[in-house]
Structure formats: structure tokens, C-alpha cells
Amino acid sequence: METVLLLATEAGSRGIGINTNILETNLINLGILIVVLVYFGRGFLGKILNERRSTIEEAIKEAEQRQQQAQASLAEQQQKLTVAQTDAQRILTEAEERAKTVRDSILAKATEDVERMKATASAELDSDRERVISQLRSQIATQAIELAESQLKQHLNDNVQERLIDQSLALLGG
């Protein structure tokens, strides 16, 4: 501890200043060291720096080549995308046209089927009406004949029969 105090008091007595003693400051040693480093280190450092420069230049060239390849690939992919979008639009347009054609065809077929069904229903209705009318006529004729026979049986006696026969013969000309 005494030495530290001694150094502190000695430093305090001198103050701050520049030491001009070359041997004490080791300026000669530093100068020799710098000269040796520059002389011997120039080749070594130059070689390292040249290698580093060439590595950097190669990396830059490779990066530029990759960038060019990426740009070419991007342009190619954009062109493919454009072609794909055009194809997709064409396919969509064709699908819409086909859908319209199919829809129109289905509507025409449905209209035709409805008309055919109407005609068939009308024909069946007419046929049923004619059959019913025919049956009614037949029933009416049968009932009329039955009624006429019953009335003839009730009102027809021998005198009336003779008179009818005579009138019929007179009409025939006899």
C-alpha cells in the first residue's frame, strides 16, 4: 500500500505532461514494429485482402446470376400464369355457353313434353267424353225401348192392334 501512495504522490508532484524521452516511451520499438508489420504483413495482408475481394466478387457475380435466373423464371411463370388465366377464362366462357345451350334444350324439351301431355290429355278427355256420350245414348235408347214396350203392353189391346195394322196397310197402299 505504501508503494501506491508513493506513486500517487510522485504523479501528483509531476503533473500531467508529455514525456519527450524516446527510450522511456518506446517510440523506437513501436516504429520498428510498425515497419516490420508493414514490410512483412503487406504480402500476407495483401494476399488475404485479394482473396477476400475475389470471394466477394464471385459472391456478387453469383448473386447477380441468381437474380437474373430468378427474373427469367419470374417472367416465365408470369407468362404461364397469363396463359392459364386466358385458358381459364376461355373454359369459363365455353362452360357458360354450354350451360345456356343445355338450359335452352331442356326448356324446349320441357315445353314440347308439356304440349304433348296437353294433347294427350285432350285426346283422352275427348275419347272419354265420346265413350260417356255413347254409353248415355245406349242407356237412353235402352230405357226408351223399355218404356215404349211397357207403354205398348199397357195401352195396346186387340182393338188398338187391329187399328194400327189397318193404318199401316193403308199407308203401304193396300
PDB file of C-alpha atoms in Angstrom:
ATOM      1  CA  MET A   1       0.000   0.000   0.000  1.00  0.00           C
ATOM      2  CA  GLU A   2       2.893   2.283   0.619  1.00  0.00           C
ATOM      3  CA  THR A   3       4.029   1.928  -2.957  1.00  0.00           C
ATOM      4  CA  VAL A   4       0.675   3.021  -4.280  1.00  0.00           C
ATOM      5  CA  LEU A   5       0.763   6.061  -2.078  1.00  0.00           C
ATOM      6  CA  LEU A   6       4.298   6.771  -3.154  1.00  0.00           C
ATOM      7  CA  LEU A   7       3.342   6.549  -6.831  1.00  0.00           C
ATOM      8  CA  ALA A   8       0.323   8.735  -6.284  1.00  0.00           C
ATOM      9  CA  THR A   9       2.342  11.417  -4.566  1.00  0.00           C
ATOM     10  CA  GLU A  10       5.054  11.216  -7.194  1.00  0.00           C
ATOM     11  CA  ALA A  11       2.483  11.518 -10.021  1.00  0.00           C
ATOM     12  CA  GLY A  12       0.836  14.393  -8.255  1.00  0.00           C
ATOM     13  CA  SER A  13       4.112  16.238  -7.919  1.00  0.00           C
ATOM     14  CA  ARG A  14       4.948  15.973 -11.618  1.00  0.00           C
ATOM     15  CA  GLY A  15       1.547  16.821 -13.047  1.00  0.00           C
ATOM     16  CA  ILE A  16       0.352  15.924 -16.463  1.00  0.00           C
ATOM     17  CA  GLY A  17       2.760  16.385 -19.333  1.00  0.00           C
ATOM     18  CA  ILE A  18       4.454  14.914 -22.395  1.00  0.00           C
ATOM     19  CA  ASN A  19       7.369  12.585 -21.921  1.00  0.00           C
ATOM     20  CA  THR A  20       9.992  13.511 -24.522  1.00  0.00           C
ATOM     21  CA  ASN A  21      12.408  10.750 -23.634  1.00  0.00           C
ATOM     22  CA  ILE A  22      12.366   8.442 -26.636  1.00  0.00           C
ATOM     23  CA  LEU A  23      13.797   5.479 -24.791  1.00  0.00           C
ATOM     24  CA  GLU A  24      11.276   5.706 -21.992  1.00  0.00           C
ATOM     25  CA  THR A  25       8.270   5.963 -24.293  1.00  0.00           C
ATOM     26  CA  ASN A  26       9.347   3.048 -26.547  1.00  0.00           C
ATOM     27  CA  LEU A  27       8.832   5.073 -29.716  1.00  0.00           C
ATOM     28  CA  ILE A  28      11.728   3.309 -31.396  1.00  0.00           C
ATOM     29  CA  ASN A  29      10.269  -0.092 -30.591  1.00  0.00           C
ATOM     30  CA  LEU A  30       6.863   0.968 -31.879  1.00  0.00           C
ATOM     31  CA  GLY A  31       8.418   2.355 -35.054  1.00  0.00           C
ATOM     32  CA  ILE A  32      10.344  -0.858 -35.685  1.00  0.00           C
ATOM     33  CA  LEU A  33       7.239  -2.900 -35.006  1.00  0.00           C
ATOM     34  CA  ILE A  34       5.180  -0.846 -37.471  1.00  0.00           C
ATOM     35  CA  VAL A  35       7.879  -1.057 -40.160  1.00  0.00           C
ATOM     36  CA  VAL A  36       8.179  -4.844 -39.699  1.00  0.00           C
ATOM     37  CA  LEU A  37       4.414  -5.262 -39.823  1.00  0.00           C
ATOM     38  CA  VAL A  38       4.100  -3.150 -42.945  1.00  0.00           C
ATOM     39  CA  TYR A  39       7.049  -4.840 -44.691  1.00  0.00           C
ATOM     40  CA  PHE A  40       6.231  -8.424 -43.837  1.00  0.00           C
ATOM     41  CA  GLY A  41       2.493  -8.042 -43.356  1.00  0.00           C
ATOM     42  CA  ARG A  42       1.904  -6.305 -46.690  1.00  0.00           C
ATOM     43  CA  GLY A  43       2.284  -9.514 -48.658  1.00  0.00           C
ATOM     44  CA  PHE A  44       0.318 -11.546 -46.146  1.00  0.00           C
ATOM     45  CA  LEU A  45      -2.431  -8.959 -45.702  1.00  0.00           C
ATOM     46  CA  GLY A  46      -2.450  -8.216 -49.438  1.00  0.00           C
ATOM     47  CA  LYS A  47      -2.924 -11.895 -50.162  1.00  0.00           C
ATOM     48  CA  ILE A  48      -5.751 -12.184 -47.614  1.00  0.00           C
ATOM     49  CA  LEU A  49      -7.405  -8.997 -48.878  1.00  0.00           C
ATOM     50  CA  ASN A  50      -7.101 -10.126 -52.521  1.00  0.00           C
ATOM     51  CA  GLU A  51      -8.638 -13.491 -51.634  1.00  0.00           C
ATOM     52  CA  ARG A  52     -11.409 -11.752 -49.731  1.00  0.00           C
ATOM     53  CA  ARG A  53     -12.001  -9.365 -52.647  1.00  0.00           C
ATOM     54  CA  SER A  54     -12.164 -12.236 -55.163  1.00  0.00           C
ATOM     55  CA  THR A  55     -14.529 -14.173 -52.870  1.00  0.00           C
ATOM     56  CA  ILE A  56     -16.773 -11.118 -52.576  1.00  0.00           C
ATOM     57  CA  GLU A  57     -16.666 -10.524 -56.343  1.00  0.00           C
ATOM     58  CA  GLU A  58     -17.586 -14.165 -57.004  1.00  0.00           C
ATOM     59  CA  ALA A  59     -20.407 -13.951 -54.473  1.00  0.00           C
ATOM     60  CA  ILE A  60     -21.673 -10.775 -56.159  1.00  0.00           C
ATOM     61  CA  LYS A  61     -21.482 -12.414 -59.612  1.00  0.00           C
ATOM     62  CA  GLU A  62     -23.309 -15.493 -58.324  1.00  0.00           C
ATOM     63  CA  ALA A  63     -25.936 -13.289 -56.697  1.00  0.00           C
ATOM     64  CA  GLU A  64     -26.382 -11.354 -59.961  1.00  0.00           C
ATOM     65  CA  GLN A  65     -26.682 -14.627 -61.907  1.00  0.00           C
ATOM     66  CA  ARG A  66     -29.239 -15.950 -59.419  1.00  0.00           C
ATOM     67  CA  GLN A  67     -31.117 -12.666 -59.682  1.00  0.00           C
ATOM     68  CA  GLN A  68     -31.141 -12.909 -63.493  1.00  0.00           C
ATOM     69  CA  GLN A  69     -32.275 -16.529 -63.287  1.00  0.00           C
ATOM     70  CA  ALA A  70     -34.965 -15.571 -60.791  1.00  0.00           C
ATOM     71  CA  GLN A  71     -36.131 -12.731 -63.055  1.00  0.00           C
ATOM     72  CA  ALA A  72     -36.195 -15.075 -66.053  1.00  0.00           C
ATOM     73  CA  SER A  73     -38.083 -17.670 -64.027  1.00  0.00           C
ATOM     74  CA  LEU A  74     -40.480 -14.999 -62.775  1.00  0.00           C
ATOM     75  CA  ALA A  75     -41.120 -13.782 -66.327  1.00  0.00           C
ATOM     76  CA  GLU A  76     -41.703 -17.373 -67.468  1.00  0.00           C
ATOM     77  CA  GLN A  77     -44.063 -18.074 -64.584  1.00  0.00           C
ATOM     78  CA  GLN A  78     -45.925 -14.817 -65.215  1.00  0.00           C
ATOM     79  CA  GLN A  79     -46.322 -15.802 -68.844  1.00  0.00           C
ATOM     80  CA  LYS A  80     -47.612 -19.228 -67.774  1.00  0.00           C
ATOM     81  CA  LEU A  81     -49.985 -17.516 -65.351  1.00  0.00           C
ATOM     82  CA  THR A  82     -51.270 -15.275 -68.132  1.00  0.00           C
ATOM     83  CA  VAL A  83     -51.799 -18.299 -70.385  1.00  0.00           C
ATOM     84  CA  ALA A  84     -53.525 -20.166 -67.543  1.00  0.00           C
ATOM     85  CA  GLN A  85     -55.795 -17.199 -66.833  1.00  0.00           C
ATOM     86  CA  THR A  86     -56.654 -16.937 -70.526  1.00  0.00           C
ATOM     87  CA  ASP A  87     -57.394 -20.674 -70.650  1.00  0.00           C
ATOM     88  CA  ALA A  88     -59.490 -20.432 -67.504  1.00  0.00           C
ATOM     89  CA  GLN A  89     -61.489 -17.537 -68.971  1.00  0.00           C
ATOM     90  CA  ARG A  90     -61.975 -19.437 -72.226  1.00  0.00           C
ATOM     91  CA  ILE A  91     -63.110 -22.561 -70.346  1.00  0.00           C
ATOM     92  CA  LEU A  92     -65.486 -20.473 -68.235  1.00  0.00           C
ATOM     93  CA  THR A  93     -66.952 -18.844 -71.342  1.00  0.00           C
ATOM     94  CA  GLU A  94     -67.377 -22.231 -73.036  1.00  0.00           C
ATOM     95  CA  ALA A  95     -68.999 -23.654 -69.914  1.00  0.00           C
ATOM     96  CA  GLU A  96     -71.430 -20.741 -69.760  1.00  0.00           C
ATOM     97  CA  GLU A  97     -72.292 -21.212 -73.440  1.00  0.00           C
ATOM     98  CA  ARG A  98     -72.800 -24.956 -72.921  1.00  0.00           C
ATOM     99  CA  ALA A  99     -74.924 -24.292 -69.853  1.00  0.00           C
ATOM    100  CA  LYS A 100     -77.073 -21.854 -71.840  1.00  0.00           C
ATOM    101  CA  THR A 101     -77.411 -24.342 -74.697  1.00  0.00           C
ATOM    102  CA  VAL A 102     -78.312 -27.172 -72.322  1.00  0.00           C
ATOM    103  CA  ARG A 103     -80.767 -24.920 -70.452  1.00  0.00           C
ATOM    104  CA  ASP A 104     -82.420 -23.874 -73.720  1.00  0.00           C
ATOM    105  CA  SER A 105     -82.534 -27.502 -74.842  1.00  0.00           C
ATOM    106  CA  ILE A 106     -84.078 -28.599 -71.545  1.00  0.00           C
ATOM    107  CA  LEU A 107     -86.630 -25.775 -71.706  1.00  0.00           C
ATOM    108  CA  ALA A 108     -87.528 -26.674 -75.301  1.00  0.00           C
ATOM    109  CA  LYS A 109     -87.837 -30.349 -74.378  1.00  0.00           C
ATOM    110  CA  ALA A 110     -89.951 -29.482 -71.325  1.00  0.00           C
ATOM    111  CA  THR A 111     -92.199 -27.236 -73.431  1.00  0.00           C
ATOM    112  CA  GLU A 112     -92.529 -29.994 -76.019  1.00  0.00           C
ATOM    113  CA  ASP A 113     -93.333 -32.529 -73.295  1.00  0.00           C
ATOM    114  CA  VAL A 114     -95.957 -30.198 -71.785  1.00  0.00           C
ATOM    115  CA  GLU A 115     -97.573 -29.668 -75.196  1.00  0.00           C
ATOM    116  CA  ARG A 116     -97.536 -33.417 -75.861  1.00  0.00           C
ATOM    117  CA  MET A 117     -99.066 -34.062 -72.432  1.00  0.00           C
ATOM    118  CA  LYS A 118    -101.750 -31.433 -73.092  1.00  0.00           C
ATOM    119  CA  ALA A 119    -102.530 -33.012 -76.457  1.00  0.00           C
ATOM    120  CA  THR A 120    -102.611 -36.490 -74.927  1.00  0.00           C
ATOM    121  CA  ALA A 121    -104.812 -35.296 -72.063  1.00  0.00           C
ATOM    122  CA  SER A 122    -107.120 -33.505 -74.508  1.00  0.00           C
ATOM    123  CA  ALA A 123    -107.334 -36.603 -76.701  1.00  0.00           C
ATOM    124  CA  GLU A 124    -108.030 -38.789 -73.681  1.00  0.00           C
ATOM    125  CA  LEU A 125    -110.643 -36.317 -72.448  1.00  0.00           C
ATOM    126  CA  ASP A 126    -112.319 -36.261 -75.892  1.00  0.00           C
ATOM    127  CA  SER A 127    -112.194 -40.052 -76.032  1.00  0.00           C
ATOM    128  CA  ASP A 128    -113.674 -40.349 -72.550  1.00  0.00           C
ATOM    129  CA  ARG A 129    -116.379 -37.803 -73.422  1.00  0.00           C
ATOM    130  CA  GLU A 130    -117.306 -39.730 -76.604  1.00  0.00           C
ATOM    131  CA  ARG A 131    -117.376 -43.008 -74.674  1.00  0.00           C
ATOM    132  CA  VAL A 132    -119.590 -41.467 -71.947  1.00  0.00           C
ATOM    133  CA  ILE A 133    -121.901 -39.930 -74.578  1.00  0.00           C
ATOM    134  CA  SER A 134    -122.068 -43.261 -76.371  1.00  0.00           C
ATOM    135  CA  GLN A 135    -122.901 -45.061 -73.137  1.00  0.00           C
ATOM    136  CA  LEU A 136    -125.546 -42.445 -72.289  1.00  0.00           C
ATOM    137  CA  ARG A 137    -127.133 -42.799 -75.745  1.00  0.00           C
ATOM    138  CA  SER A 138    -127.115 -46.528 -75.394  1.00  0.00           C
ATOM    139  CA  GLN A 139    -128.700 -46.325 -71.934  1.00  0.00           C
ATOM    140  CA  ILE A 140    -131.262 -43.754 -73.118  1.00  0.00           C
ATOM    141  CA  ALA A 141    -132.132 -45.887 -76.148  1.00  0.00           C
ATOM    142  CA  THR A 142    -132.462 -48.964 -73.953  1.00  0.00           C
ATOM    143  CA  GLN A 143    -134.638 -47.100 -71.461  1.00  0.00           C
ATOM    144  CA  ALA A 144    -136.712 -45.604 -74.286  1.00  0.00           C
ATOM    145  CA  ILE A 145    -137.292 -49.028 -75.763  1.00  0.00           C
ATOM    146  CA  GLU A 146    -138.175 -50.467 -72.375  1.00  0.00           C
ATOM    147  CA  LEU A 147    -140.535 -47.574 -71.712  1.00  0.00           C
ATOM    148  CA  ALA A 148    -142.117 -47.931 -75.142  1.00  0.00           C
ATOM    149  CA  GLU A 149    -142.582 -51.665 -74.633  1.00  0.00           C
ATOM    150  CA  SER A 150    -144.133 -51.128 -71.210  1.00  0.00           C
ATOM    151  CA  GLN A 151    -146.466 -48.454 -72.549  1.00  0.00           C
ATOM    152  CA  LEU A 152    -147.371 -50.612 -75.517  1.00  0.00           C
ATOM    153  CA  LYS A 153    -148.121 -53.523 -73.236  1.00  0.00           C
ATOM    154  CA  GLN A 154    -150.347 -51.317 -71.088  1.00  0.00           C
ATOM    155  CA  HIS A 155    -152.167 -49.452 -73.878  1.00  0.00           C
ATOM    156  CA  LEU A 156    -152.067 -51.968 -76.628  1.00  0.00           C
ATOM    157  CA  ASN A 157    -155.122 -54.165 -76.689  1.00  0.00           C
ATOM    158  CA  ASP A 158    -156.721 -56.079 -79.522  1.00  0.00           C
ATOM    159  CA  ASN A 159    -158.735 -53.139 -80.926  1.00  0.00           C
ATOM    160  CA  VAL A 160    -155.738 -50.843 -80.956  1.00  0.00           C
ATOM    161  CA  GLN A 161    -153.621 -53.527 -82.593  1.00  0.00           C
ATOM    162  CA  GLU A 162    -156.165 -54.019 -85.371  1.00  0.00           C
ATOM    163  CA  ARG A 163    -156.431 -50.330 -85.998  1.00  0.00           C
ATOM    164  CA  LEU A 164    -152.617 -49.974 -86.157  1.00  0.00           C
ATOM    165  CA  ILE A 165    -152.369 -52.827 -88.595  1.00  0.00           C
ATOM    166  CA  ASP A 166    -155.072 -51.353 -90.774  1.00  0.00           C
ATOM    167  CA  GLN A 167    -153.415 -47.932 -90.783  1.00  0.00           C
ATOM    168  CA  SER A 168    -150.065 -49.446 -91.653  1.00  0.00           C
ATOM    169  CA  LEU A 169    -151.594 -51.385 -94.569  1.00  0.00           C
ATOM    170  CA  ALA A 170    -153.411 -48.314 -95.770  1.00  0.00           C
ATOM    171  CA  LEU A 171    -150.173 -46.377 -95.748  1.00  0.00           C
ATOM    172  CA  LEU A 172    -148.418 -49.098 -97.676  1.00  0.00           C
ATOM    173  CA  GLY A 173    -151.040 -48.940-100.290  1.00  0.00           C
ATOM    174  CA  GLY A 174    -153.041 -51.916 -99.665  1.00  0.00           C
TER     175      GLY A 174
END
